[in-house]
Amino acid sequence: MKARTLPALGGFALGSLALTLVLAAPAVAEPVEISISCGALGVELKLCTEGVRAWEKKTGNKVEVVSTPNSSTERLALYQQVLSSKADDIDVLQVDVVWPGILASHLIDLKPYMGDDPKGHFPALIENDTIDGKLVAMPWWTDAGVLYYRTDLLKKHGFEPPATWAEMAKAARAIQKAERAAGQDGLWGYVFQGRAYEGLTCNALEWVDAFGGGAIVDGEGEITIDNPRARQAMAAAASWIDDISPKGVLNYDEEAARGVFQSGNAVFMRNWPYAWSLSQSVDSPVKGKVGVVALPKGGADGKTTGALGGWHLAVSRYSKHPKEAADLVKFLTGESEQKRRAIEGSYNPTIVALYKDADVLKANPFFGELFDTFENAVARPAAVAGPFYNRVSSAFWTAAHEILAGQAKPGPRLQALEGELKQIKRRGRW
């Protein structure tokens, strides 16, 4: 009997022990698959993909990289469509600095996942991403508009980097005329983002603020755009079209402007810092011939300014894997990734300590010189307008585009714009 029963008892004992060990062992998380939206401006997509692959290797999870439109206007429309349907198509969203207030209701609170990381970022950016006490996004890189110029052409014709917009126009006009006379027929003095989209909002806001005309809407929510300084700024910009800037600039976005400048066909260019590393690439016709300075003042009593830009990362409320998505955000916005992106792509870190990093400054000498520009850039009125910001911006860029195209005079058009913005304000009650 023992011979028959012992094996049974022994089998039961071994089975119980195995079950106990299984129950006591720590659970091993199964790999998950999530998705992230990345832009493709310049080397954005490449750097994003490389960062994602590093996180995959670290965690064992998989990430689908979803390319979205370069136009911020089109990208926001896509996000709103996906999020309003509560679809889980995109887990991690690359969002413009002005979108947290617009998309906040569709985003998770990242505070429980980020630990002490937010303390190392520019406080203004963390404040920007905090809506109703919730951290709905994390800064990935910051931006401010800067002025690129051809160091060789300014030296050749005896000009210094301009301190005012009038000085820029004077130098651009003189160099353009002289170089065309010498046979470079395709050279223009100045290129920028003149297409009717968010990029023009940034450019026009910089002009207005530089001349002392305010920031469209003030911090208290008052509409301020219809004023003499703003009219002066827009008149100056309109005078550049078909003089130092081609008519085609009215259809330029960032990459179109960069294409003209980097091919050697412009003296000055307004763009974001990302264009620096591309201008210095091995195959760039202007490699070693480019300088970067703060955007000019409106005049002697004006100010140096640049529109606050940059992109942040957020997690959709409809993600099936919010924990993993938040961990990807933490990794990509961390110090090591931001340093890599700064060195390889000239993307401005949002972590203050990296502006004293020797490797970062070696790759981007102007980062240290323009630190104040990055830190004190003029913000678009997204915080005060909240979910109505896109309407405010659309009304502003439409008015600016009509003025630049010669379809309207600055005075009457800005007066009409102020009326439009007041109507938007009444609807939004902000």
C-alpha positions as a printed NumPy array, in Angstrom:
array([[  0.   ,   0.   ,   0.   ],
       [  2.753,   2.323,   0.853],
       [  4.36 ,   1.461,  -2.411],
       [  1.19 ,   2.522,  -4.18 ],
       [  0.326,   5.517,  -2.019],
       [  3.723,   7.178,  -1.502],
       [  4.137,   8.223,  -5.102],
       [  0.662,   9.768,  -4.965],
       [  1.437,  11.622,  -1.727],
       [  4.846,  12.66 ,  -3.071],
       [  3.291,  13.885,  -6.312],
       [  0.737,  15.915,  -4.367],
       [  3.486,  17.447,  -2.215],
       [  5.637,  18.402,  -5.217],
       [  2.677,  19.867,  -7.032],
       [  1.729,  21.989,  -4.017],
       [  5.301,  23.211,  -3.659],
       [  5.461,  24.183,  -7.329],
       [  2.164,  26.033,  -7.057],
       [  3.388,  27.881,  -3.967],
       [  6.59 ,  28.919,  -5.722],
       [  4.632,  30.21 ,  -8.746],
       [  2.315,  32.228,  -6.54 ],
       [  5.209,  33.655,  -4.511],
       [  7.353,  34.634,  -7.519],
       [  7.204,  38.295,  -8.586],
       [  5.005,  38.878, -11.605],
       [  6.927,  39.554, -14.807],
       [  5.236,  42.224, -16.883],
       [  4.436,  41.128, -20.382],
       [  5.873,  43.376, -23.111],
       [  3.325,  45.768, -24.553],
       [  3.091,  47.698, -27.781],
       [  2.37 ,  51.425, -27.769],
       [  2.599,  54.199, -30.333],
       [  4.072,  57.709, -30.434],
       [  3.522,  60.533, -32.873],
       [  6.673,  62.241, -34.141],
       [  7.141,  65.185, -36.459],
       [  9.431,  64.985, -39.464],
       [ 10.772,  68.545, -39.539],
       [ 14.513,  68.437, -40.179],
       [ 15.952,  65.447, -38.307],
       [ 13.013,  65.183, -35.877],
       [ 11.815,  61.789, -37.076],
       [ 15.307,  60.287, -37.047],
       [ 16.079,  61.455, -33.498],
       [ 12.676,  60.439, -32.211],
       [ 13.011,  56.972, -33.7  ],
       [ 16.489,  56.521, -32.233],
       [ 15.256,  57.519, -28.771],
       [ 12.306,  55.165, -29.035],
       [ 14.533,  52.261, -30.047],
       [ 16.751,  52.893, -27.014],
       [ 13.692,  52.722, -24.738],
       [ 12.53 ,  49.529, -26.452],
       [ 15.919,  47.949, -25.761],
       [ 15.777,  49.054, -22.136],
       [ 12.236,  47.857, -21.425],
       [ 11.5  ,  45.1  , -23.914],
       [  8.365,  46.899, -25.044],
       [  7.582,  47.79 , -28.629],
       [  6.729,  51.199, -30.055],
       [  5.162,  52.133, -33.358],
       [  6.387,  55.527, -34.558],
       [  3.569,  57.416, -36.251],
       [  4.595,  60.273, -38.534],
       [  2.26 ,  63.27 , -38.404],
       [  1.986,  66.428, -40.56 ],
       [  4.76 ,  69.009, -40.184],
       [  2.187,  71.777, -40.217],
       [  1.242,  72.345, -36.593],
       [ -2.221,  73.452, -37.693],
       [ -2.845,  70.184, -39.549],
       [ -1.356,  68.127, -36.724],
       [ -3.637,  69.699, -34.13 ],
       [ -6.657,  68.998, -36.329],
       [ -5.573,  65.351, -36.589],
       [ -5.15 ,  65.054, -32.819],
       [ -8.525,  66.612, -32.144],
       [-10.164,  64.179, -34.535],
       [ -8.481,  61.135, -32.959],
       [ -9.021,  62.238, -29.357],
       [-12.624,  63.354, -29.789],
       [-13.463,  59.849, -30.97 ],
       [-11.672,  58.444, -27.886],
       [ -9.555,  56.268, -30.154],
       [ -6.388,  54.656, -28.813],
       [ -4.524,  55.059, -32.115],
       [ -1.786,  57.216, -30.516],
       [ -0.561,  56.651, -26.949],
       [  2.118,  59.361, -26.735],
       [  1.48 ,  62.63 , -28.517],
       [  4.064,  65.213, -29.518],
       [  2.276,  68.464, -28.706],
       [  3.07 ,  72.099, -29.406],
       [  3.789,  74.311, -26.412],
       [  0.463,  76.087, -26.989],
       [ -1.725,  72.962, -26.973],
       [ -1.876,  71.758, -23.337],
       [ -4.826,  74.035, -22.601],
       [ -6.59 ,  72.937, -25.78 ],
       [ -6.123,  69.182, -25.302],
       [ -5.981,  68.909, -21.491],
       [ -9.306,  67.095, -21.103],
       [ -7.973,  64.251, -23.278],
       [ -4.616,  63.822, -21.487],
       [ -3.562,  61.968, -18.349],
       [ -1.897,  63.563, -15.339],
       [  1.812,  62.736, -15.559],
       [  2.71 ,  63.839, -12.026],
       [  2.486,  60.331, -10.501],
       [  4.954,  59.005, -13.098],
       [  7.614,  61.725, -13.363],
       [  9.095,  61.766,  -9.847],
       [ 11.429,  64.753,  -9.354],
       [ 12.122,  65.204, -13.079],
       [  9.972,  68.344, -13.482],
       [ 12.205,  70.235, -11.027],
       [ 15.085,  70.257, -13.519],
       [ 13.13 ,  71.91 , -16.347],
       [ 12.483,  75.589, -16.952],
       [  9.768,  76.411, -14.395],
       [  7.782,  78.409, -16.962],
       [  7.46 ,  75.333, -19.165],
       [  6.262,  73.123, -16.318],
       [  3.768,  75.843, -15.427],
       [  2.693,  75.954, -19.069],
       [  2.022,  72.203, -18.998],
       [  0.113,  72.272, -15.701],
       [ -3.608,  72.697, -16.312],
       [ -6.002,  72.778, -13.338],
       [ -3.281,  71.283, -11.164],
       [ -2.539,  68.394, -13.519],
       [  0.743,  67.957, -15.37 ],
       [ -0.694,  67.067, -18.763],
       [  2.602,  67.192, -20.704],
       [  6.374,  67.18 , -20.209],
       [  8.751,  69.548, -22.042],
       [ 10.849,  67.813, -24.697],
       [ 12.628,  70.732, -26.273],
       [ 12.129,  74.473, -26.19 ],
       [ 12.479,  76.989, -28.959],
       [ 12.584,  80.659, -29.745],
       [ 12.834,  82.276, -33.14 ],
       [ 16.393,  83.335, -34.067],
       [ 18.053,  85.149, -36.952],
       [ 20.433,  83.262, -39.242],
       [ 22.819,  85.229, -41.445],
       [ 25.578,  84.651, -43.988],
       [ 28.782,  85.546, -42.199],
       [ 30.753,  85.643, -45.469],
       [ 28.373,  88.035, -47.216],
       [ 28.068,  90.423, -44.274],
       [ 31.865,  90.55 , -43.941],
       [ 32.325,  91.016, -47.685],
       [ 29.977,  93.995, -47.803],
       [ 30.976,  95.552, -44.496],
       [ 27.947,  94.854, -42.33 ],
       [ 27.62 ,  93.697, -38.735],
       [ 24.782,  91.417, -37.544],
       [ 21.743,  93.738, -37.337],
       [ 20.475,  95.04 , -34.008],
       [ 17.162,  96.362, -35.404],
       [ 14.755,  95.261, -38.134],
       [ 15.569,  98.444, -40.048],
       [ 19.265,  97.534, -39.991],
       [ 18.403,  94.032, -41.215],
       [ 16.381,  95.411, -44.125],
       [ 19.135,  97.901, -45.047],
       [ 21.859,  95.226, -45.066],
       [ 19.646,  92.731, -46.897],
       [ 18.784,  95.255, -49.589],
       [ 22.388,  96.368, -50.132],
       [ 23.859,  92.862, -50.238],
       [ 21.068,  91.557, -52.448],
       [ 21.603,  94.377, -54.948],
       [ 25.385,  93.991, -55.035],
       [ 25.371,  90.217, -55.344],
       [ 22.742,  90.243, -58.062],
       [ 24.806,  92.773, -59.985],
       [ 27.724,  90.337, -59.691],
       [ 25.653,  87.553, -61.234],
       [ 23.83 ,  85.852, -58.356],
       [ 20.368,  86.579, -59.683],
       [ 18.566,  84.202, -57.328],
       [ 19.747,  85.818, -54.075],
       [ 17.154,  87.304, -51.715],
       [ 17.75 ,  89.4  , -48.654],
       [ 15.422,  87.78 , -46.152],
       [ 13.246,  84.666, -45.878],
       [ 10.845,  83.652, -43.125],
       [  7.642,  81.697, -42.483],
       [  4.954,  83.685, -44.321],
       [  2.381,  81.014, -45.044],
       [ -1.036,  81.462, -43.373],
       [ -0.52 ,  79.03 , -40.469],
       [  0.813,  78.904, -36.911],
       [  4.332,  79.699, -38.082],
       [  3.176,  83.117, -39.271],
       [  1.579,  83.736, -35.879],
       [  5.061,  83.262, -34.38 ],
       [  6.777,  85.541, -36.895],
       [  4.179,  88.309, -36.695],
       [  4.067,  88.14 , -32.896],
       [  7.854,  88.625, -32.87 ],
       [  7.576,  91.724, -35.059],
       [  4.79 ,  93.223, -32.965],
       [  6.493,  92.482, -29.646],
       [  9.856,  93.775, -30.912],
       [  8.234,  97.118, -31.74 ],
       [  6.605,  97.278, -28.303],
       [  3.143,  96.398, -29.573],
       [  2.372,  93.694, -27.027],
       [  1.431,  90.046, -27.455],
       [ -2.043,  90.169, -29.102],
       [ -3.779,  89.441, -25.795],
       [ -2.309,  90.449, -22.447],
       [ -2.037,  88.319, -19.323],
       [ -5.382,  89.568, -18.043],
       [ -7.145,  88.507, -21.214],
       [ -7.483,  92.011, -22.685],
       [ -7.216,  92.313, -26.478],
       [ -4.286,  94.648, -27.247],
       [ -3.414,  94.11 , -30.91 ],
       [ -4.885,  97.358, -32.297],
       [ -2.204,  99.865, -31.318],
       [  0.247, 102.187, -33.139],
       [  3.313, 100.011, -32.413],
       [  1.642,  96.902, -33.811],
       [  0.605,  98.805, -36.938],
       [  4.179, 100.06 , -37.354],
       [  5.541,  96.511, -37.051],
       [  3.163,  95.057, -39.628],
       [  3.809,  97.927, -42.039],
       [  7.552,  97.279, -41.813],
       [  7.105,  93.573, -42.527],
       [  4.777,  94.252, -45.452],
       [  7.401,  96.534, -47.009],
       [  9.804,  93.596, -47.312],
       [  7.62 ,  91.611, -49.72 ],
       [  8.899,  91.706, -53.305],
       [ 11.764,  93.888, -52.102],
       [ 14.09 ,  91.851, -49.902],
       [ 11.716,  88.88 , -49.629],
       [ 10.208,  87.009, -52.587],
       [  6.424,  86.974, -53.052],
       [  6.722,  83.222, -52.674],
       [  7.591,  83.721, -48.986],
       [  3.838,  84.026, -48.437],
       [  3.732,  80.258, -48.925],
       [  6.892,  79.386, -46.961],
       [  6.945,  77.23 , -43.86 ],
       [ 10.098,  76.404, -41.862],
       [ 11.506,  73.921, -44.344],
       [ 10.795,  76.06 , -47.39 ],
       [ 12.637,  78.992, -45.824],
       [ 15.506,  76.729, -44.782],
       [ 15.743,  75.295, -48.283],
       [ 16.251,  78.742, -49.808],
       [ 18.745,  79.856, -47.172],
       [ 20.734,  76.628, -47.027],
       [ 21.034,  76.487, -50.816],
       [ 22.81 ,  79.849, -50.62 ],
       [ 19.959,  81.985, -51.921],
       [ 19.258,  84.237, -48.926],
       [ 21.303,  86.583, -46.772],
       [ 19.101,  86.387, -43.662],
       [ 16.57 ,  83.853, -42.403],
       [ 14.246,  83.674, -39.425],
       [ 13.873,  80.095, -38.207],
       [ 14.099,  77.864, -35.146],
       [ 17.423,  76.561, -33.778],
       [ 16.956,  73.13 , -35.385],
       [ 18.154,  74.617, -38.694],
       [ 21.667,  75.186, -37.314],
       [ 22.875,  71.591, -37.405],
       [ 21.442,  71.129, -40.896],
       [ 23.201,  74.245, -42.163],
       [ 26.473,  72.762, -40.901],
       [ 25.997,  69.313, -42.429],
       [ 28.66 ,  67.951, -44.768],
       [ 26.605,  68.541, -47.914],
       [ 25.387,  72.025, -46.97 ],
       [ 26.424,  74.718, -49.485],
       [ 26.643,  77.242, -46.626],
       [ 28.598,  75.101, -44.162],
       [ 30.943,  77.326, -42.163],
       [ 29.295,  80.491, -43.51 ],
       [ 26.374,  80.854, -41.08 ],
       [ 25.954,  82.87 , -37.913],
       [ 23.052,  82.981, -35.459],
       [ 21.937,  85.923, -33.321],
       [ 18.844,  87.031, -31.468],
       [ 16.079,  88.474, -33.623],
       [ 16.355,  92.257, -34.071],
       [ 14.646,  94.946, -32.025],
       [ 11.875,  97.05 , -33.497],
       [ 13.989, 100.146, -32.98 ],
       [ 16.203, 101.866, -30.458],
       [ 13.385, 101.729, -27.898],
       [ 12.215,  98.277, -28.957],
       [ 13.179,  94.907, -27.537],
       [ 14.936,  91.726, -28.578],
       [ 12.367,  88.996, -28.685],
       [ 11.635,  85.551, -30.036],
       [  8.383,  83.607, -29.993],
       [  8.329,  80.813, -27.438],
       [  8.145,  77.548, -29.281],
       [  9.029,  73.959, -28.65 ],
       [  7.338,  70.615, -28.36 ],
       [  6.252,  68.519, -25.431],
       [  5.08 ,  64.946, -24.872],
       [  1.697,  63.928, -23.499],
       [ -0.202,  60.682, -22.972],
       [ -3.705,  60.119, -24.28 ],
       [ -6.434,  59.337, -21.722],
       [ -7.569,  56.62 , -24.097],
       [ -4.27 ,  54.718, -24.079],
       [ -4.598,  51.084, -23.011],
       [ -1.084,  51.249, -21.539],
       [ -0.76 ,  54.613, -19.75 ],
       [  1.962,  53.408, -17.382],
       [  4.267,  52.316, -20.182],
       [  3.409,  55.397, -22.257],
       [  4.284,  57.654, -19.32 ],
       [  7.567,  55.795, -18.836],
       [  8.433,  56.449, -22.486],
       [  7.717,  60.142, -21.909],
       [  9.956,  60.144, -18.825],
       [ 12.776,  58.518, -20.797],
       [ 12.558,  60.752, -23.877],
       [ 12.342,  63.983, -21.854],
       [ 15.159,  62.936, -19.517],
       [ 18.603,  64.52 , -19.388],
       [ 20.525,  61.958, -21.432],
       [ 18.058,  62.036, -24.327],
       [ 17.821,  65.814, -24.298],
       [ 21.611,  66.068, -24.365],
       [ 21.822,  63.682, -27.312],
       [ 19.195,  65.62 , -29.232],
       [ 20.921,  68.93 , -28.502],
       [ 24.254,  67.672, -29.807],
       [ 22.946,  65.817, -32.844],
       [ 20.073,  68.057, -33.875],
       [ 20.476,  71.462, -32.174],
       [ 17.251,  70.993, -30.222],
       [ 17.218,  73.343, -27.235],
       [ 17.035,  71.415, -23.957],
       [ 14.308,  72.233, -21.464],
       [ 16.605,  71.074, -18.652],
       [ 18.45 ,  74.125, -17.328],
       [ 21.672,  72.291, -16.389],
       [ 22.349,  71.306, -20.005],
       [ 23.017,  74.941, -20.936],
       [ 26.255,  74.633, -18.974],
       [ 27.187,  71.275, -20.481],
       [ 30.49 ,  71.512, -22.376],
       [ 29.488,  68.956, -25.031],
       [ 26.216,  70.741, -25.75 ],
       [ 27.901,  74.148, -26.026],
       [ 30.624,  72.783, -28.287],
       [ 27.994,  71.519, -30.723],
       [ 25.864,  74.678, -30.432],
       [ 28.024,  77.694, -29.513],
       [ 25.065,  80.08 , -29.733],
       [ 23.08 ,  78.219, -27.039],
       [ 25.012,  79.969, -24.291],
       [ 24.862,  83.386, -25.972],
       [ 21.105,  83.143, -26.557],
       [ 20.164,  81.607, -23.208],
       [ 18.247,  84.745, -22.226],
       [ 16.322,  84.609, -25.505],
       [ 15.259,  81.041, -24.832],
       [ 14.389,  81.739, -21.214],
       [ 12.483,  84.989, -21.819],
       [ 10.807,  84.328, -25.155],
       [  7.415,  85.936, -25.771],
       [  4.581,  83.476, -25.269],
       [  1.605,  83.213, -27.551],
       [ -1.674,  83.85 , -25.675],
       [ -2.468,  80.162, -25.321],
       [ -2.751,  80.065, -21.537],
       [ -5.3  ,  82.855, -21.326],
       [ -7.325,  81.755, -24.385],
       [ -7.272,  78.066, -23.403],
       [ -9.313,  75.902, -25.789],
       [-10.078,  78.998, -27.885],
       [ -6.419,  79.693, -28.651],
       [ -6.547,  78.099, -32.081],
       [ -9.305,  80.523, -33.122],
       [ -7.293,  83.457, -31.797],
       [ -4.183,  82.352, -33.671],
       [ -6.079,  81.651, -36.89 ],
       [ -7.642,  85.123, -36.825],
       [ -4.217,  86.682, -36.2  ],
       [ -2.3  ,  84.815, -38.896],
       [ -5.098,  85.487, -41.41 ],
       [ -4.896,  89.231, -40.74 ],
       [ -1.092,  89.179, -40.89 ],
       [ -1.114,  87.277, -44.185],
       [ -3.559,  89.732, -45.762],
       [ -1.368,  92.658, -44.697],
       [  1.793,  91.027, -46.061],
       [  0.04 ,  90.168, -49.331],
       [ -1.03 ,  93.786, -49.78 ],
       [ -4.699,  92.896, -49.512],
       [ -5.227,  95.123, -46.469],
       [ -3.62 ,  98.076, -44.705],
       [ -2.273,  97.506, -41.172],
       [ -4.49 , 100.106, -39.463],
       [ -7.946,  99.019, -40.656],
       [ -7.041,  95.317, -40.61 ],
       [ -5.759,  95.302, -37.031],
       [ -8.825,  97.265, -35.957],
       [-11.028,  94.618, -37.57 ],
       [ -8.911,  91.88 , -35.99 ],
       [ -9.44 ,  93.335, -32.536],
       [-13.189,  93.159, -33.144],
       [-12.911,  89.511, -34.227],
       [-10.893,  88.619, -31.139],
       [-13.384,  90.315, -28.854],
       [-16.136,  88.168, -30.348],
       [-14.053,  85.037, -29.725],
       [-13.465,  86.199, -26.162],
       [-17.182,  86.699, -25.545],
       [-17.912,  83.174, -26.782],
       [-15.097,  81.675, -24.717],
       [-15.633,  83.861, -21.658],
       [-11.918,  84.109, -20.949]])
